[in-house]
Tab-separated table of C-alpha atoms in Angstrom:
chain	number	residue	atom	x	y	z
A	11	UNK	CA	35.648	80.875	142.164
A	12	UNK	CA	37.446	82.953	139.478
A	13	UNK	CA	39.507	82.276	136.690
A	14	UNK	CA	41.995	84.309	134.167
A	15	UNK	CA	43.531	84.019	131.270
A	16	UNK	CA	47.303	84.749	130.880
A	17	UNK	CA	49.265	85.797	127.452
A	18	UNK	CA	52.386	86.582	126.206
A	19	UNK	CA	54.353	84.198	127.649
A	20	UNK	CA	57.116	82.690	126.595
A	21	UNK	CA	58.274	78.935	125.467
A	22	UNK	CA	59.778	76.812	128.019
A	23	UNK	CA	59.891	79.435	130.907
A	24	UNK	CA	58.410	78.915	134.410
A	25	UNK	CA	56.435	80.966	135.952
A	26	UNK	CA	55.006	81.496	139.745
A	27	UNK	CA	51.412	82.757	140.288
A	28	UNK	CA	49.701	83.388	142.920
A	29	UNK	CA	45.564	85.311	143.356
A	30	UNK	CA	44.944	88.502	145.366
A	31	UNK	CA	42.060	90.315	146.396
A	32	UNK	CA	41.708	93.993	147.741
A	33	UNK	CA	39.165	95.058	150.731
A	34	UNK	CA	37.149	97.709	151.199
A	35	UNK	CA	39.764	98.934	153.446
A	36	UNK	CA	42.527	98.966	150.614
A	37	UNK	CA	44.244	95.497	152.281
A	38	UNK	CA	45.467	93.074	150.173
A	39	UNK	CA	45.047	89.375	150.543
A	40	UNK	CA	47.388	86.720	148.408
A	41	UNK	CA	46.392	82.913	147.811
A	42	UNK	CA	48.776	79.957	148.011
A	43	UNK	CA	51.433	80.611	145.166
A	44	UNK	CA	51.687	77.635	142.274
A	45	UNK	CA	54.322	77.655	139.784
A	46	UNK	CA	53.982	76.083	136.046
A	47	UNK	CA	56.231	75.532	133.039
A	48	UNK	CA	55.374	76.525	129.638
A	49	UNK	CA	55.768	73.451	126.731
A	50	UNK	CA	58.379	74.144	123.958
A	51	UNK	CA	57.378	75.823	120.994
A	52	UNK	CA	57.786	72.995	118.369
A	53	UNK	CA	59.569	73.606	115.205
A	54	UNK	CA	57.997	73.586	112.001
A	55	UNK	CA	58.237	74.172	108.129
A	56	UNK	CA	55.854	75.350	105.820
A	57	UNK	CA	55.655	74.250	102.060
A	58	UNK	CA	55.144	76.682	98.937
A	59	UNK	CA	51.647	75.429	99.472
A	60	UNK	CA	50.899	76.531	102.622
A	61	UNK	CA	51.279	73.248	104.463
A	62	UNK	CA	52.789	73.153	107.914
A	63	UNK	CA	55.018	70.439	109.071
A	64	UNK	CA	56.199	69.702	112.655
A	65	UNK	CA	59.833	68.904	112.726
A	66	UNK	CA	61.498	66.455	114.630
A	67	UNK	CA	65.593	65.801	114.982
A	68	UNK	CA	67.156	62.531	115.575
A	69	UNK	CA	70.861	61.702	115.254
A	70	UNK	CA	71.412	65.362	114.482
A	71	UNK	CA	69.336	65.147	111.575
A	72	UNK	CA	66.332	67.242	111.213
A	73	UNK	CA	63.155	65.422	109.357
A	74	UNK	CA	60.039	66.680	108.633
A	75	UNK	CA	57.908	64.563	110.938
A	76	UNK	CA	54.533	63.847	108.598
A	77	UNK	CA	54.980	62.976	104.417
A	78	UNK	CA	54.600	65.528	102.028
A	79	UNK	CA	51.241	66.846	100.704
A	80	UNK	CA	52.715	69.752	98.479
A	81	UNK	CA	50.852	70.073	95.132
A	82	UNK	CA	53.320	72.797	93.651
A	83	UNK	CA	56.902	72.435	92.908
A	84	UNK	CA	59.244	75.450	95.266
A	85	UNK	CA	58.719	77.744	91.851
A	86	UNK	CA	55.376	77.494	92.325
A	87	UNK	CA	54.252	75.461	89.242
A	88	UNK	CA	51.806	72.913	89.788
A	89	UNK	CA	52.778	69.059	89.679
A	90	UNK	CA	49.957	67.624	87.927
A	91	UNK	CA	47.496	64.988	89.673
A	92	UNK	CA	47.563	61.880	88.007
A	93	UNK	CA	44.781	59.486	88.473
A	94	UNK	CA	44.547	57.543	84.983
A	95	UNK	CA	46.905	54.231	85.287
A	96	UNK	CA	47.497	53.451	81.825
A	97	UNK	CA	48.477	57.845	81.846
A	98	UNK	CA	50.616	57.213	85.125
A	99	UNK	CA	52.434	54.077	83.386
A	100	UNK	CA	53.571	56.562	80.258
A	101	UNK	CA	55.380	59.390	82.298
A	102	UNK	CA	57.815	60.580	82.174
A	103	UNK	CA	57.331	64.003	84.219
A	104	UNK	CA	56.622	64.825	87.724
A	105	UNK	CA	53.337	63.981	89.270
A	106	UNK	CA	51.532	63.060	92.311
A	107	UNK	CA	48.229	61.182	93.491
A	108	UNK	CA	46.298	59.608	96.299
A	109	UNK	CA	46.535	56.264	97.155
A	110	UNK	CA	44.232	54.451	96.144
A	111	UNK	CA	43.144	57.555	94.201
A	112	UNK	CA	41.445	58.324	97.434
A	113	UNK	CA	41.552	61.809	98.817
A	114	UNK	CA	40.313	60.321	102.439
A	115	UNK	CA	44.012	59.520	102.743
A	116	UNK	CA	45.656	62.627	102.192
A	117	UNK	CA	46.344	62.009	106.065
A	118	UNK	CA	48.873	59.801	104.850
A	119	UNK	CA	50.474	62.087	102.173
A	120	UNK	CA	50.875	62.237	98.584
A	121	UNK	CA	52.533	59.507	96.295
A	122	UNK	CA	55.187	60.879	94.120
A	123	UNK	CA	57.000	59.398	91.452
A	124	UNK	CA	60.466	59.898	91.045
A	125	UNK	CA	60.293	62.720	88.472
A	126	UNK	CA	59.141	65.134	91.136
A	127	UNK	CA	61.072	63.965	93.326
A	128	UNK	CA	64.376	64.766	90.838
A	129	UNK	CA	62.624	67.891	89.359
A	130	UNK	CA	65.129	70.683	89.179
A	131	UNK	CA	62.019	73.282	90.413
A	132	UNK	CA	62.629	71.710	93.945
A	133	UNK	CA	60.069	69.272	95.494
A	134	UNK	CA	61.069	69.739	98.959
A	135	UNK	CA	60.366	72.847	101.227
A	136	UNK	CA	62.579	75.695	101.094
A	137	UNK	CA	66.003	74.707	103.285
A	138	UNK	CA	64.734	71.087	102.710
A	139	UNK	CA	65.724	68.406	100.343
A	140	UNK	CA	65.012	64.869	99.358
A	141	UNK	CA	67.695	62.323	101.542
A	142	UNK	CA	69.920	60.741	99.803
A	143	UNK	CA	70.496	57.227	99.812
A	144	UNK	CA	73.493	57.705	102.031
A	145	UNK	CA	71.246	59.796	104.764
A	146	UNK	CA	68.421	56.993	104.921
A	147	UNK	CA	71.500	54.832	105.993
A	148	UNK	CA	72.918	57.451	108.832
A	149	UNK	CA	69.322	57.315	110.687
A	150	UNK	CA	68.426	53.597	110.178
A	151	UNK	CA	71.999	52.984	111.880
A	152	UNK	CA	72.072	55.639	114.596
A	153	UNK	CA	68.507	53.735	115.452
A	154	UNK	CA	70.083	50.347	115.478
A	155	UNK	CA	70.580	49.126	112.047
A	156	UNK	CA	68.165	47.975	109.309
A	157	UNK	CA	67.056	44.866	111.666
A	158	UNK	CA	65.704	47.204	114.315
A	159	UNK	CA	65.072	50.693	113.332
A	160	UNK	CA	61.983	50.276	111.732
A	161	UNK	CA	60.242	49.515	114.868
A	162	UNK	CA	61.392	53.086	116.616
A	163	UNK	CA	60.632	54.909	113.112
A	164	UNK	CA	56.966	53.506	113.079
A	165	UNK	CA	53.723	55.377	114.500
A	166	UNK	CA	52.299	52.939	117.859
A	167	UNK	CA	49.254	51.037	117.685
A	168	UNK	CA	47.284	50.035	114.481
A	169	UNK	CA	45.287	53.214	113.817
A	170	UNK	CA	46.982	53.300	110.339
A	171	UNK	CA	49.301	50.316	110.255
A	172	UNK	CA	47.399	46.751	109.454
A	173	UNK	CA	47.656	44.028	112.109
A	174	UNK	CA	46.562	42.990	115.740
A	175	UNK	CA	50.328	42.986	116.521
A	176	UNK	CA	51.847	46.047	115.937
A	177	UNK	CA	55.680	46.908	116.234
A	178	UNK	CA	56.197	50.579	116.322
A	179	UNK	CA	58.082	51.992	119.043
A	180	UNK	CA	58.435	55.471	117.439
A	181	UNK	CA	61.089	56.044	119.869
A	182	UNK	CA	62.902	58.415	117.679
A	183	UNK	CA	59.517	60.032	116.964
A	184	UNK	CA	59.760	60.098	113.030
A	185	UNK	CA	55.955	58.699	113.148
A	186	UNK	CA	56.182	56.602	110.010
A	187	UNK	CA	52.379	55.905	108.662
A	188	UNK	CA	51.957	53.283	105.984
A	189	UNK	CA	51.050	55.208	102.935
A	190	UNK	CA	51.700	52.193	100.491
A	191	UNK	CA	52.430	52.685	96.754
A	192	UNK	CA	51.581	52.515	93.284
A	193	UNK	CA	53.483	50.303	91.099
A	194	UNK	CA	55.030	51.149	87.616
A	195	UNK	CA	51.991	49.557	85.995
A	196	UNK	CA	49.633	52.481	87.681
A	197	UNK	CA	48.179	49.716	90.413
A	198	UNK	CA	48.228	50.395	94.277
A	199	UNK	CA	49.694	48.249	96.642
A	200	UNK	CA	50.093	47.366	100.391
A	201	UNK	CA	47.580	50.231	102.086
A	202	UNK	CA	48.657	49.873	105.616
A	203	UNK	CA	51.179	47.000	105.324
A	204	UNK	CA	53.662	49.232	104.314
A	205	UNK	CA	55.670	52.851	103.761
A	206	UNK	CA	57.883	53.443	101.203
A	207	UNK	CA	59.579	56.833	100.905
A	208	UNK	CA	62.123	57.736	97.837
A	209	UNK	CA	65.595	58.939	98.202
A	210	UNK	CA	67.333	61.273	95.597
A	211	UNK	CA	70.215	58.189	95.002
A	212	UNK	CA	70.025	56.155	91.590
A	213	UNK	CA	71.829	53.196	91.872
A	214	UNK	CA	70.905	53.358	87.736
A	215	UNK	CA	70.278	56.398	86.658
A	216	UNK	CA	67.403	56.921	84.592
A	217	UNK	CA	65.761	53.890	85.610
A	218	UNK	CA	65.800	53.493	89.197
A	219	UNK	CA	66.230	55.075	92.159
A	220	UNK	CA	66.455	53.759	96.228
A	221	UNK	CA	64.224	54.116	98.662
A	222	UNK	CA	63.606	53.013	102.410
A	223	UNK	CA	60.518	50.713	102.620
A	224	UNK	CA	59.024	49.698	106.320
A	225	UNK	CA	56.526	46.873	106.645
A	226	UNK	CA	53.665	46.560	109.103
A	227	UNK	CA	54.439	42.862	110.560
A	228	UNK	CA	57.823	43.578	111.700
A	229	UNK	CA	60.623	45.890	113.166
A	230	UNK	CA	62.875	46.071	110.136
A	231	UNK	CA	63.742	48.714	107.684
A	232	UNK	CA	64.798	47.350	103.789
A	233	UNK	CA	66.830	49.577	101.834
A	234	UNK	CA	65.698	48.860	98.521
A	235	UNK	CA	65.560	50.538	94.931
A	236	UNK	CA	62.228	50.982	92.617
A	237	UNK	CA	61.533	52.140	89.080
A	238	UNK	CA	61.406	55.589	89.009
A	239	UNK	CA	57.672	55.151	87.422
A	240	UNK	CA	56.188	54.346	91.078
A	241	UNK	CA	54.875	56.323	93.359
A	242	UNK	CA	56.137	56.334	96.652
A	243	UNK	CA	56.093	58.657	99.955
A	244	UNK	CA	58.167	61.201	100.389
A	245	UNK	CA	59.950	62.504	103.746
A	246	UNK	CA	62.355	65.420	103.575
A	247	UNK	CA	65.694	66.394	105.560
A	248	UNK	CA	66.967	69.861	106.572
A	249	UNK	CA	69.568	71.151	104.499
């Protein structure tokens, strides 16, 4: 029994292999040969803060596949962490926070309010931007339409989403995790019931903006529009 360890190889390329041994007498002996494919490298993005994200494309669209978790706008200045409600309910600048104020759920990503998302700095990774109202409506009907689509946007099972029935397919492989959000009066809402994620549309500008909003009990996606005061998720499309 031996084993060895082979490197350099490249993405998506098979390869045949087979073991050999030499004798004293300089003859050669060859096992059975076995052949093996090596996985795709996966396509990612990384953030001015050094945060990775897997990509995934559906409907020739490229999304990043988790929500955000940058803490610095693309110049590099930091987007303040606001935890305070009655100091959340009075801005009128970009910031960010936990839901629930609780870092265990960073897995989910940060909560934004609309100010960073329509910060001129950039919120988005380089080559990235926030989708427009007009995007959210290309994938939602390339999926099937607002009845269906949530259910192939939303991560399987109920590791994250609330409920002993849960309807994500995540077919298209977006992976949509509830992250909530926090209202315009600085209170948190809906932790694993829903997602909410902004888009860069204002159907009034100054006061609102839309968003896409998936819930945990069913396989629907709402297009919808919130004061620009909440925090919501944030998912962001290639340029």
């Amino acid at each position: 029994m031996f084993s060895s360890t082979i490197s350099g190889l490249v993405p998506n390329t098979t390869y045949y292999v087979r073991a050999y041994a030499f004798s004293y007498s300089g003859t050669a002996s060859y096992g059975e040969q076995f052949s093996f494919t090596t996985t795709a490298s996966r396509a990612s993005t990384t953030d001015i803060g050094g945060n990775t994200y897997q990509l995934v494309t559906i409907c020739n669209q490229t999304w990043i596949q988790t929500n955000l978790n940058v803490t610095k706008y693309r110049n590099g200045d930091i987007i303040p962490q606001v935890t305070d409600a009655t100091q959340w309910i009075g801005l009128t600048t970009g910031a960010w926070c936990y839901l629930n104020n609780d870092p265990a759920n960073a897995v989910l990503g940060k909560l934004y309010n609309w100010y960073a998302v329509n910060d001129p700095r950039g919120l988005a990774p380089l080559g990235y931007h926030i989708p427009t109202d007009a995007e959210w409506t290309t994938l939602t009907t390339c999926l099937g339409g607002y009845s269906i689509a949530g259910s192939a946007m939303k991560e399987t099972g109920n590791n994250y989403w609330y409920g002993d029935y849960p309807t994500g397919t995540n077919s298209s492989g977006f992976t949509a995790l509830p992250g909530g959000y926090r209202s315009d009066r600085g209170a948190f809402y809906n932790d694993g019931m829903s997602g909410c994620w902004w888009s860069s549309s204002e159907p009034l500008v100054g006061v609102y903006a839309y968003d896409l909003y998936l819930n945990n009990n069913n396989g629907s996606s709402f297009r919808n529009f919130d004061s620009e005061t909440n925090g919501l998720s944030v998912r962001c499309i290639k340029d």
